Short mmCIF file of C-alpha atoms (C1' of nucleotides) in Angstrom, two decimals:
data_model
loop_
_atom_site.label_atom_id
_atom_site.label_comp_id
_atom_site.label_asym_id
_atom_site.label_seq_id
_atom_site.Cartn_x
_atom_site.Cartn_y
_atom_site.Cartn_z
CA MET P 1 0.00 0.00 0.00
CA LEU P 2 1.43 3.31 -1.05
CA LYS P 3 1.52 5.91 1.67
CA TYR P 4 -0.01 8.68 -0.41
CA ASP P 5 -2.87 6.43 -1.51
CA ASP P 6 -3.42 5.48 2.10
CA VAL P 7 -3.50 9.12 3.24
CA ALA P 8 -5.78 10.09 0.33
CA GLU P 9 -8.24 7.35 1.24
CA LYS P 10 -8.24 8.37 4.89
CA ILE P 11 -8.88 12.01 4.11
CA GLU P 12 -11.67 11.08 1.70
CA HIS P 13 -13.15 8.74 4.29
CA TYR P 14 -13.00 11.50 6.88
CA ILE P 15 -14.91 13.86 4.55
CA HIS P 16 -17.62 11.31 3.82
CA GLN P 17 -17.99 10.09 7.37
CA ASN P 18 -18.43 13.60 8.72
CA GLN P 19 -20.59 14.56 5.73
CA LEU P 20 -18.60 17.75 5.24
CA SER P 21 -20.36 20.09 2.83
CA ALA P 22 -18.82 21.92 -0.12
CA GLY P 23 -16.56 24.75 0.97
CA THR P 24 -15.70 23.27 4.36
CA GLN P 25 -12.05 23.93 5.15
CA LEU P 26 -9.79 21.03 6.07
CA LYS P 27 -6.76 21.16 8.35
CA ASN P 28 -3.65 22.74 6.93
CA ILE P 29 -0.74 20.78 5.57
CA ASP P 30 1.40 20.93 8.72
CA ALA P 31 -1.48 19.54 10.76
CA LEU P 32 -2.00 16.76 8.23
CA ILE P 33 1.72 15.93 8.34
CA HIS P 34 1.47 15.57 12.11
CA GLN P 35 -1.79 13.61 11.95
CA TYR P 36 -0.70 11.04 9.37
CA GLN P 37 3.01 11.00 10.27
CA VAL P 38 4.27 11.31 6.72
CA SER P 39 6.40 13.86 4.93
CA ARG P 40 5.16 17.08 3.40
CA SER P 41 5.62 15.75 -0.13
CA THR P 42 3.49 12.71 0.61
CA ILE P 43 0.66 14.84 1.98
CA ILE P 44 0.84 17.09 -1.06
CA LYS P 45 0.78 14.11 -3.41
CA ALA P 46 -2.27 12.72 -1.63
CA LEU P 47 -4.04 16.10 -1.79
CA ASN P 48 -3.25 16.53 -5.48
CA LYS P 49 -4.71 13.13 -6.17
CA LEU P 50 -7.92 14.06 -4.37
CA GLU P 51 -7.99 17.37 -6.21
CA ARG P 52 -7.78 15.68 -9.61
CA LYS P 53 -10.42 13.24 -8.50
CA GLY P 54 -12.72 16.16 -7.67
CA THR P 55 -12.97 15.55 -3.93
CA ILE P 56 -11.28 18.75 -2.78
CA TYR P 57 -9.79 21.97 -4.10
CA GLN P 58 -6.73 23.79 -2.86
CA THR P 59 -6.13 27.52 -2.95
CA GLN P 60 -2.62 28.78 -2.44
CA GLY P 61 -2.45 31.15 0.50
CA SER P 62 -5.91 30.20 1.66
CA GLY P 63 -6.48 26.55 2.41
CA ILE P 64 -7.86 23.15 1.45
CA PHE P 65 -11.60 22.85 0.94
CA VAL P 66 -14.21 20.20 0.24
CA ARG P 67 -15.63 20.22 -3.28
CA GLN P 68 -19.26 19.65 -4.24
CA PRO P 69 -19.91 15.96 -4.85
CA LYS P 70 -21.51 14.99 -8.13
CA LYS P 71 -25.23 14.56 -8.37
CA SER P 72 -26.29 10.95 -8.07
CA ASP P 73 -27.81 9.13 -11.04
CA TYR P 74 -25.14 10.57 -13.30
CA PHE P 75 -22.46 8.42 -14.85
CA SER P 76 -18.86 9.44 -14.59
CA PHE P 77 -17.88 9.78 -18.21
CA ILE P 78 -14.26 8.88 -17.64
CA GLU P 79 -14.92 5.64 -15.80
CA SER P 80 -17.91 4.52 -17.81
CA HIS P 81 -16.23 1.37 -19.06
CA GLY P 82 -14.70 0.29 -15.76
CA PHE P 83 -18.31 -0.15 -15.06
CA THR P 84 -18.84 -2.35 -12.08
CA ARG P 85 -16.66 -0.24 -9.83
CA ASP P 86 -18.20 3.13 -9.31
CA LEU P 87 -21.85 3.25 -10.21
CA ASN P 88 -23.54 4.70 -7.16
CA ASN P 89 -24.08 1.15 -5.95
CA MET P 90 -26.78 0.70 -8.53
CA PRO P 91 -27.29 -2.89 -9.62
CA SER P 92 -26.01 -3.54 -13.11
CA THR P 93 -26.53 -6.57 -15.30
CA THR P 94 -25.35 -7.65 -18.71
CA LYS P 95 -26.96 -9.58 -21.54
CA ILE P 96 -24.68 -11.17 -24.12
CA LEU P 97 -25.97 -10.69 -27.65
CA GLN P 98 -23.04 -12.21 -29.48
CA LEU P 99 -19.62 -13.69 -28.79
CA ASP P 100 -17.47 -14.76 -31.72
CA ILE P 101 -13.92 -15.06 -32.89
CA ILE P 102 -13.49 -13.09 -36.09
CA LYS P 103 -10.84 -11.81 -38.47
CA PRO P 104 -10.56 -8.01 -38.50
CA ASP P 105 -11.38 -5.97 -41.59
CA SER P 106 -9.02 -3.23 -42.67
CA GLN P 107 -10.64 -0.56 -40.53
CA LEU P 108 -10.55 -2.70 -37.41
CA CYS P 109 -6.90 -3.57 -38.11
CA GLN P 110 -6.17 0.12 -38.00
CA GLU P 111 -8.11 0.67 -34.79
CA LEU P 112 -6.43 -2.26 -33.04
CA GLN P 113 -3.11 -1.77 -34.79
CA CYS P 114 -3.04 -5.47 -35.53
CA ASP P 115 -2.46 -7.86 -38.42
CA PRO P 116 -5.43 -9.01 -40.63
CA SER P 117 -4.61 -12.63 -39.72
CA GLU P 118 -4.97 -12.10 -35.97
CA ASP P 119 -7.92 -13.64 -34.14
CA ILE P 120 -10.22 -11.12 -32.53
CA TYR P 121 -12.91 -11.70 -29.93
CA PHE P 122 -16.05 -9.85 -30.95
CA ILE P 123 -18.48 -9.32 -28.08
CA LYS P 124 -21.81 -7.58 -28.33
CA ARG P 125 -23.47 -6.82 -25.01
CA LEU P 126 -26.52 -5.04 -23.73
CA ARG P 127 -25.98 -3.39 -20.38
CA TYR P 128 -28.62 -2.57 -17.81
CA VAL P 129 -28.29 -0.34 -14.77
CA ASP P 130 -30.99 -0.24 -12.14
CA ASN P 131 -33.08 -2.44 -14.45
CA GLN P 132 -33.02 0.13 -17.24
CA ILE P 133 -31.30 -0.28 -20.57
CA HIS P 134 -28.08 1.67 -20.42
CA CYS P 135 -26.14 0.94 -23.60
CA VAL P 136 -25.19 -1.46 -26.36
CA GLU P 137 -21.53 -2.24 -26.46
CA GLN P 138 -19.58 -3.83 -29.30
CA SER P 139 -16.07 -4.74 -28.21
CA TYR P 140 -13.09 -6.19 -30.03
CA TYR P 141 -10.37 -7.88 -27.99
CA ARG P 142 -7.14 -9.18 -29.42
CA LYS P 143 -7.00 -12.94 -28.73
CA LYS P 144 -3.23 -12.67 -28.90
CA MET P 145 -3.41 -10.71 -25.66
CA ILE P 146 -6.57 -12.09 -24.10
CA PRO P 147 -6.41 -15.81 -25.02
CA TYR P 148 -9.77 -16.84 -23.64
CA ILE P 149 -13.22 -15.35 -23.04
CA ASN P 150 -16.53 -17.18 -22.67
CA THR P 151 -20.08 -15.98 -22.15
CA GLU P 152 -19.86 -16.36 -18.40
CA ILE P 153 -16.79 -14.15 -18.24
CA ALA P 154 -18.33 -11.65 -20.65
CA SER P 155 -21.39 -11.41 -18.42
CA GLY P 156 -19.27 -9.84 -15.71
CA SER P 157 -16.49 -7.28 -15.80
CA ILE P 158 -14.16 -8.29 -18.62
CA PHE P 159 -11.60 -5.74 -17.45
CA THR P 160 -11.45 -7.23 -13.96
CA TYR P 161 -11.08 -10.70 -15.48
CA ILE P 162 -8.27 -9.59 -17.78
CA LYS P 163 -6.44 -7.94 -14.95
CA GLU P 164 -6.74 -10.81 -12.50
CA VAL P 165 -6.17 -13.73 -14.86
CA PHE P 166 -3.71 -12.36 -17.40
CA ASN P 167 -2.24 -9.59 -15.28
CA ILE P 168 -2.95 -7.06 -18.00
CA ASN P 169 -3.45 -3.58 -16.61
CA ILE P 170 -5.21 -0.82 -18.44
CA GLY P 171 -2.96 2.20 -18.71
CA PHE P 172 -4.88 4.76 -20.73
CA SER P 173 -7.54 5.19 -23.37
CA ASP P 174 -8.58 7.44 -26.26
CA LYS P 175 -12.26 8.24 -26.48
CA TYR P 176 -13.91 9.73 -29.59
CA PHE P 177 -17.59 10.51 -29.49
CA GLU P 178 -20.42 12.12 -31.35
CA VAL P 179 -24.19 12.41 -31.35
CA ASN P 180 -26.36 10.88 -34.04
CA VAL P 181 -29.55 8.92 -34.63
CA LEU P 182 -30.15 5.21 -34.12
CA ASN P 183 -30.32 2.78 -37.02
CA GLU P 184 -32.80 -0.09 -36.97
CA GLU P 185 -30.54 -2.62 -35.34
CA LEU P 186 -29.41 -0.44 -32.44
CA ALA P 187 -32.89 1.00 -31.96
CA GLU P 188 -34.25 -2.48 -31.48
CA TYR P 189 -31.58 -3.36 -28.92
CA LEU P 190 -32.29 -0.20 -26.95
CA SER P 191 -36.08 -0.51 -27.32
CA LEU P 192 -36.25 2.94 -28.83
CA PRO P 193 -37.78 4.21 -32.09
CA VAL P 194 -35.53 4.31 -35.13
CA ASN P 195 -33.89 7.74 -35.49
CA SER P 196 -33.91 8.39 -31.75
CA PRO P 197 -30.91 10.46 -30.67
CA ALA P 198 -27.95 8.68 -29.11
CA LEU P 199 -24.39 9.17 -27.93
CA PHE P 200 -21.87 7.06 -29.86
CA VAL P 201 -18.49 6.49 -28.26
CA ASN P 202 -15.47 4.82 -29.86
CA GLU P 203 -12.80 4.00 -27.33
CA THR P 204 -9.36 2.46 -27.70
CA PHE P 205 -7.81 0.89 -24.60
CA TYR P 206 -4.09 0.55 -24.03
CA THR P 207 -2.18 -1.51 -21.47
CA THR P 208 0.25 0.21 -19.15
CA ALA P 209 2.91 -0.94 -21.60
CA GLY P 210 1.22 1.02 -24.39
CA ASP P 211 -0.26 -1.92 -26.34
CA ILE P 212 -3.82 -1.79 -27.63
CA PHE P 213 -5.88 -4.70 -26.36
CA ASP P 214 -9.47 -3.50 -26.85
CA PHE P 215 -11.47 -1.31 -29.19
CA SER P 216 -15.09 -0.70 -28.22
CA LYS P 217 -18.06 1.03 -29.78
CA ILE P 218 -20.73 1.99 -27.29
CA CYS P 219 -24.14 3.45 -28.00
CA TYR P 220 -25.99 4.92 -25.02
CA HIS P 221 -29.74 5.07 -24.36
CA PHE P 222 -30.43 8.81 -24.32
CA GLU P 223 -33.28 8.72 -21.84
CA ASN P 224 -31.60 6.49 -19.28
CA THR P 225 -28.14 7.97 -19.33
CA GLN P 226 -26.84 11.31 -18.14
CA PHE P 227 -23.16 11.98 -17.75
CA PHE P 228 -20.90 13.89 -15.45
CA LEU P 229 -17.36 15.18 -15.80
CA GLN P 230 -15.23 17.18 -13.38
CA SER P 231 -12.44 19.32 -14.77
CA ASN P 232 -9.45 21.04 -13.21
CA THR P 233 -7.09 23.66 -14.47
CA LYS P 234 -4.31 22.05 -12.42
CA MET F 1 8.04 30.52 -15.01
CA LEU F 2 7.91 27.31 -13.05
CA LYS F 3 10.74 24.91 -13.75
CA TYR F 4 8.55 21.85 -14.24
CA ASP F 5 6.31 23.75 -16.67
CA ASP F 6 9.38 24.89 -18.54
CA VAL F 7 10.76 21.36 -18.77
CA ALA F 8 7.36 19.95 -19.78
CA GLU F 9 7.07 22.49 -22.59
CA LYS F 10 10.56 21.75 -23.81
CA ILE F 11 9.98 18.01 -23.89
CA GLU F 12 6.68 18.49 -25.70
CA HIS F 13 8.32 20.85 -28.16
CA TYR F 14 11.06 18.30 -28.76
CA ILE F 15 8.46 15.62 -29.55
CA HIS F 16 6.57 17.84 -31.98
CA GLN F 17 9.63 19.26 -33.67
CA ASN F 18 11.08 15.82 -34.35
CA GLN F 19 7.63 14.46 -35.20
CA LEU F 20 8.19 11.45 -32.97
CA SER F 21 5.55 8.79 -33.60
CA ALA F 22 3.54 6.92 -30.97
CA GLY F 23 5.62 4.41 -29.05
CA THR F 24 8.93 6.19 -29.58
CA GLN F 25 11.00 5.95 -26.43
CA LEU F 26 12.39 9.10 -24.85
CA LYS F 27 15.58 9.43 -22.83
CA ASN F 28 15.50 8.05 -19.32
CA ILE F 29 15.08 10.20 -16.23
CA ASP F 30 18.76 10.48 -15.37
CA ALA F 31 19.52 11.70 -18.88
CA LEU F 32 16.70 14.25 -18.65
CA ILE F 33 18.04 15.44 -15.28
CA HIS F 34 21.41 16.03 -16.89
CA GLN F 35 19.93 17.64 -20.00
CA TYR F 36 17.66 20.12 -18.24
CA GLN F 37 19.79 20.59 -15.11
CA VAL F 38 16.94 20.18 -12.63
CA SER F 39 16.29 17.72 -9.84
CA ARG F 40 14.77 14.31 -10.22
CA SER F 41 11.49 15.44 -8.62
CA THR F 42 11.12 18.29 -11.08
CA ILE F 43 11.61 15.99 -14.06
CA ILE F 44 9.07 13.56 -12.65
CA LYS F 45 6.59 16.34 -12.06
CA ALA F 46 7.03 17.56 -15.64
CA LEU F 47 6.58 14.02 -16.99
CA ASN F 48 3.47 13.42 -14.90
CA LYS F 49 1.98 16.60 -16.24
CA LEU F 50 2.62 15.50 -19.81
CA GLU F 51 1.21 12.08 -19.00
CA ARG F 52 -2.05 13.54 -17.68
CA LYS F 53 -2.18 15.78 -20.73
CA GLY F 54 -1.92 12.72 -22.96
CA THR F 55 1.41 13.56 -24.58
CA ILE F 56 3.40 10.62 -23.20
CA TYR F 57 3.01 7.49 -21.13
CA GLN F 58 5.41 6.06 -18.61
CA THR F 59 5.93 2.41 -17.77
CA GLN F 60 7.75 1.52 -14.61
CA GLY F 61 10.76 -0.62 -15.33
CA SER F 62 10.55 0.08 -19.04
CA GLY F 63 10.67 3.70 -20.09
CA ILE F 64 8.98 6.87 -21.24
CA PHE F 65 7.13 6.79 -24.57
CA VAL F 66 5.32 9.12 -26.94
CA ARG F 67 1.56 8.71 -26.98
CA GLN F 68 -0.68 8.87 -30.06
CA PRO F 69 -1.83 12.43 -30.69
CA LYS F 70 -5.53 13.01 -31.07
CA LYS F 71 -7.11 13.04 -34.49
CA SER F 72 -7.56 16.54 -35.83
CA ASP F 73 -11.05 17.99 -36.33
CA TYR F 74 -12.08 16.67 -32.93
CA PHE F 75 -12.78 18.97 -30.03
CA SER F 76 -11.16 18.34 -26.69
CA PHE F 77 -14.16 17.85 -24.46
CA ILE F 78 -12.45 19.13 -21.34
CA GLU F 79 -11.29 22.40 -22.85
CA SER F 80 -14.31 23.07 -25.00
CA HIS F 81 -15.24 26.27 -23.22
CA GLY F 82 -11.77 27.82 -23.05
CA PHE F 83 -12.41 27.92 -26.69
CA THR F 84 -10.07 30.27 -28.45
CA ARG F 85 -6.97 28.60 -27.05
CA ASP F 86 -6.64 25.12 -28.41
CA LEU F 87 -8.75 24.52 -31.45
CA ASN F 88 -6.38 23.10 -34.03
CA ASN F 89 -5.80 26.65 -35.22
CA MET F 90 -9.20 26.65 -36.85
CA PRO F 91 -10.76 30.08 -37.19
CA SER F 92 -13.63 30.62 -34.77
CA THR F 93 -16.15 33.42 -34.68
CA THR F 94 -19.01 34.38 -32.42
CA LYS F 95 -22.39 35.95 -33.04
CA ILE F 96 -24.13 37.58 -30.09
CA LEU F 97 -27.83 36.73 -30.01
CA GLN F 98 -28.66 38.40 -26.73
CA LEU F 99 -26.94 40.26 -23.88
CA ASP F 100 -29.04 41.36 -20.91
CA ILE F 101 -28.90 41.92 -17.21
CA ILE F 102 -31.54 39.77 -15.52
CA LYS F 103 -32.69 38.60 -12.11
CA PRO F 104 -32.26 34.85 -11.59
CA ASP F 105 -35.22 32.54 -11.11
CA SER F 106 -35.12 29.99 -8.32
CA GLN F 107 -33.44 27.31 -10.41
CA LEU F 108 -30.71 29.66 -11.60
CA CYS F 109 -30.17 30.83 -8.01
CA GLN F 110 -29.45 27.25 -7.12
CA GLU F 111 -27.08 26.72 -10.04
CA LEU F 112 -25.16 29.92 -9.31
CA GLN F 113 -25.56 29.64 -5.55
CA CYS F 114 -26.61 33.28 -5.47
CA ASP F 115 -29.34 35.53 -4.05
CA PRO F 116 -32.52 36.22 -6.11
CA SER F 117 -31.76 39.95 -5.91
CA GLU F 118 -28.34 39.64 -7.56
CA ASP F 119 -27.83 41.03 -11.06
CA ILE F 120 -26.89 38.39 -13.61
CA TYR F 121 -25.48 38.87 -17.10
CA PHE F 122 -27.35 36.66 -19.53
CA ILE F 123 -25.48 36.08 -22.77
CA LYS F 124 -26.70 34.00 -25.67
CA ARG F 125 -24.12 33.31 -28.35
CA LEU F 126 -23.84 31.33 -31.55
CA ARG F 127 -20.37 29.96 -32.12
CA TYR F 128 -18.80 29.06 -35.45
CA VAL F 129 -15.65 27.08 -36.09
CA ASP F 130 -14.13 26.90 -39.53
CA ASN F 131 -17.24 28.73 -40.81
CA GLN F 132 -19.55 25.98 -39.58
CA ILE F 133 -22.08 26.34 -36.80
CA HIS F 134 -20.62 24.72 -33.73
CA CYS F 135 -22.97 25.42 -30.82
CA VAL F 136 -25.46 27.72 -29.12
CA GLU F 137 -24.32 28.85 -25.70
CA GLN F 138 -26.44 30.43 -22.99
CA SER F 139 -24.29 31.76 -20.18
CA TYR F 140 -25.08 33.37 -16.86
CA TYR F 141 -22.38 35.47 -15.18
CA ARG F 142 -22.72 37.00 -11.73
CA LYS F 143 -22.41 40.78 -12.11
CA LYS F 144 -21.20 40.88 -8.51
CA MET F 145 -18.05 39.12 -9.69
CA ILE F 146 -17.84 40.30 -13.30
CA PRO F 147 -19.02 43.94 -13.07
CA TYR F 148 -19.02 44.74 -16.78
CA ILE F 149 -19.52 42.95 -20.10
CA ASN F 150 -20.53 44.45 -23.43
CA THR F 151 -21.18 42.94 -26.86
CA GLU F 152 -17.64 43.60 -28.01
CA ILE F 153 -16.19 41.72 -25.05
CA ALA F 154 -18.72 38.91 -25.46
CA SER F 155 -17.69 38.53 -29.09
CA GLY F 156 -14.26 37.36 -27.97
CA SER F 157 -13.14 35.09 -25.18
CA ILE F 158 -15.02 36.12 -22.06
CA PHE F 159 -12.80 33.93 -19.92
CA THR F 160 -9.65 35.67 -21.14
CA TYR F 161 -11.27 39.04 -20.49
CA ILE F 162 -12.31 38.05 -16.97
CA LYS F 163 -8.87 36.80 -16.18
CA GLU F 164 -6.99 39.78 -17.53
CA VAL F 165 -9.27 42.58 -16.36
CA PHE F 166 -10.63 41.28 -13.06
CA ASN F 167 -7.86 38.82 -12.23
CA ILE F 168 -10.40 36.05 -11.76
CA ASN F 169 -8.94 32.65 -12.49
CA ILE F 170 -11.00 29.59 -13.31
CA GLY F 171 -10.15 26.81 -10.90
CA PHE F 172 -12.45 23.94 -11.78
CA SER F 173 -15.81 23.07 -13.30
CA ASP F 174 -18.64 20.55 -13.07
CA LYS F 175 -20.05 19.36 -16.38
CA TYR F 176 -23.38 17.51 -16.68
CA PHE F 177 -24.48 16.38 -20.10
CA GLU F 178 -27.04 14.36 -21.96
CA VAL F 179 -28.34 13.71 -25.46
CA ASN F 180 -31.76 14.82 -26.61
CA VAL F 181 -33.64 16.40 -29.51
CA LEU F 182 -33.74 20.06 -30.51
CA ASN F 183 -36.74 22.26 -29.79
CA GLU F 184 -37.87 24.86 -32.32
CA GLU F 185 -35.81 27.71 -30.96
CA LEU F 186 -32.49 25.86 -30.80
CA ALA F 187 -33.11 24.12 -34.11
CA GLU F 188 -33.48 27.48 -35.80
CA TYR F 189 -30.26 28.79 -34.30
CA LEU F 190 -28.35 25.72 -35.44
CA SER F 191 -30.06 25.63 -38.86
CA LEU F 192 -31.19 22.06 -38.24
CA PRO F 193 -34.63 20.44 -38.41
CA VAL F 194 -36.67 20.34 -35.22
CA ASN F 195 -36.07 17.08 -33.31
CA SER F 196 -32.55 16.70 -34.64
CA PRO F 197 -30.27 15.01 -32.08
CA ALA F 198 -27.95 17.18 -30.01
CA LEU F 199 -25.57 17.13 -27.09
CA PHE F 200 -26.68 19.34 -24.19
CA VAL F 201 -24.07 20.36 -21.64
CA ASN F 202 -24.66 22.22 -18.38
CA GLU F 203 -21.46 23.47 -16.85
CA THR F 204 -20.74 25.32 -13.62
CA PHE F 205 -17.47 27.22 -13.40
CA TYR F 206 -15.67 27.97 -10.16
CA THR F 207 -12.81 30.38 -9.44
CA THR F 208 -9.62 29.07 -7.88
CA ALA F 209 -11.10 30.31 -4.59
CA GLY F 210 -14.10 28.02 -5.05
CA ASP F 211 -16.71 30.66 -5.93
CA ILE F 212 -19.16 30.09 -8.77
CA PHE F 213 -18.98 32.86 -11.36
CA ASP F 214 -20.58 31.27 -14.43
CA PHE F 215 -23.23 28.74 -15.30
CA SER F 216 -23.55 27.84 -18.98
CA LYS F 217 -25.87 25.72 -21.08
CA ILE F 218 -24.40 24.66 -24.38
CA CYS F 219 -26.11 22.85 -27.22
CA TYR F 220 -23.84 21.39 -29.92
CA HIS F 221 -24.52 20.91 -33.63
CA PHE F 222 -24.34 17.14 -34.03
CA GLU F 223 -23.05 17.11 -37.59
CA ASN F 224 -20.31 19.67 -37.09
CA THR F 225 -18.98 18.55 -33.75
CA GLN F 226 -17.09 15.45 -32.73
CA PHE F 227 -15.36 15.17 -29.39
CA PHE F 228 -12.25 13.65 -27.96
CA LEU F 229 -11.20 12.71 -24.45
CA GLN F 230 -8.01 11.09 -23.21
CA SER F 231 -8.12 9.14 -19.96
CA ASN F 232 -5.47 7.83 -17.61
CA THR F 233 -5.54 5.36 -14.78
CA LYS F 234 -2.85 7.41 -13.04
"C1'" DG C 1 21.21 -8.68 -12.77
"C1'" DA C 2 21.01 -4.34 -15.05
"C1'" DG C 3 18.19 -0.66 -16.17
"C1'" DT C 4 14.17 2.06 -15.53
"C1'" DG C 5 10.40 4.52 -13.41
"C1'" DG C 6 8.16 5.47 -8.67
"C1'" DT C 7 8.04 6.54 -3.67
"C1'" DC C 8 9.42 8.92 0.29
"C1'" DT C 9 12.05 11.93 3.14
"C1'" DA C 10 13.77 16.55 5.45
"C1'" DG C 11 14.25 20.87 4.74
"C1'" DA C 12 14.88 25.44 2.34
"C1'" DC C 13 12.54 28.82 0.04
"C1'" DC C 14 8.72 31.03 -2.90
"C1'" DA C 15 3.92 32.91 -3.92
"C1'" DC C 16 -0.38 34.02 -2.85
"C1'" DA C 17 -4.56 35.34 0.41
"C1'" DA C 18 -6.51 37.40 4.26
"C1'" DC C 19 -6.37 40.34 7.83
"C1'" DT X 1 2.52 40.55 8.70
"C1'" DT X 2 1.11 35.99 9.22
"C1'" DG X 3 -0.54 31.78 7.57
"C1'" DT X 4 -1.28 29.03 3.80
"C1'" DG X 5 -0.30 26.07 -0.23
"C1'" DG X 6 3.44 25.30 -3.93
"C1'" DT X 7 8.17 24.58 -5.74
"C1'" DC X 8 12.55 22.61 -5.71
"C1'" DT X 9 16.43 20.08 -4.10
"C1'" DA X 10 19.65 15.82 -3.05
"C1'" DG X 11 19.58 11.51 -2.01
"C1'" DA X 12 18.03 6.88 -0.27
"C1'" DC X 13 15.45 3.14 -1.39
"C1'" DC X 14 11.57 0.40 -3.69
"C1'" DA X 15 9.18 -1.99 -7.72
"C1'" DC X 16 8.84 -3.28 -12.05
"C1'" DT X 17 10.55 -4.95 -16.93
"C1'" DC X 18 13.44 -7.22 -19.82
"C1'" DC X 19 17.32 -9.74 -21.12
#
DNA sequence: GAGTGGTCTAGACCACAAC
DNA sequence: TTGTGGTCTAGACCACTCC
């Protein structure tokens, strides 16, 4: 356990447990150093992590303050794939529509930066949150990197499975998105009329080593899905 | 000029100037320490900044590598308001539709966390990028904090104006968004048919001191606007 | 085992905010 | 002026990757 992660968790826990409201000032850095018995740099690293996460904000010369928490029922746009983790404790389920091994066409080769002869797992899933249709997801995993997936695995968190079984860690991702209307196929999956509006997201996932292992196309149900994103200038 | 910002800029400049492609390995930390004559911590801080920005990725035990740059013609979703800065050097213009001083209704009071008696600047703008309609923006600024705005100022970057004239710095923002269809009014502004799909974003902007100074509702033209977002697990 | 990034420390000094 | 967060340093040691 890293010290700065430990301190960050404890500070966050303290905020939640005491239900501190937005704008409440926390102790100053020297006090936190004394309280958690770590160096100044470690405290600062913990605070910066919480600041990027949106839990607090820091003002030079003034202090450290609690930031407004996000409204519930909104999905964090950054963590929307790492799904099962942080979803306001709402129950989520998954229905597998398709699971095949395919050969990639030229466009998919480019997205996955792979060879046309490589085997690719193609998984089409319908995802529900709180018993409402949330999205249709079409994912392409390189079999070279993820040797085995079955329907049982695909019904849960594929990312957790990949991490635990193959020790593959997600490092970063590129997300491209746009708004458009639903075609017949997607409309039927989402139980919406054809030409309903929808958010379409194309996301490429890289391991910590910088290798692409997954390309996913997600289409969200516009009535059941609102998003949230916190930004920082720091 | 902060040292780590200086180093980060120089490294980024080096990558762009030499047109290094994704996956290209950079020098190791010790070499960078020697090259830029700063401490290890400063180099690391510069690298972490570039990593969060999406310019590079670092792998423990392996090295520092160049990350894929975003496709052009996509808008960075995080910096979409601070508009004039980073827009692929595409020409952008603004048409003022309305500029009034109003009293906030109860909902706006809640969004701005202000008193019903406060004066609020209401600004409705149509924004063009590369001569195409990009979005309609309806912004509410607290006159208490931004005492004066006119149409000339609102035709440029209001954020730059606020920063330079009133020394108010944006610290962070909360962005809520969803997809829906256009009503008559917005459809006319965007020159699209009624019921066209659109992305609706509500964003609250805070100063570095944690005070709300702006609440904005933006509606994007779905055909002329695609977005981009880079994520990190770090 | 050699090389590489990441953590952690103690302490000096700087920059900004509030009174 | 005082208190606060932020920068920067030198150096020890840890953790991971790859040969």
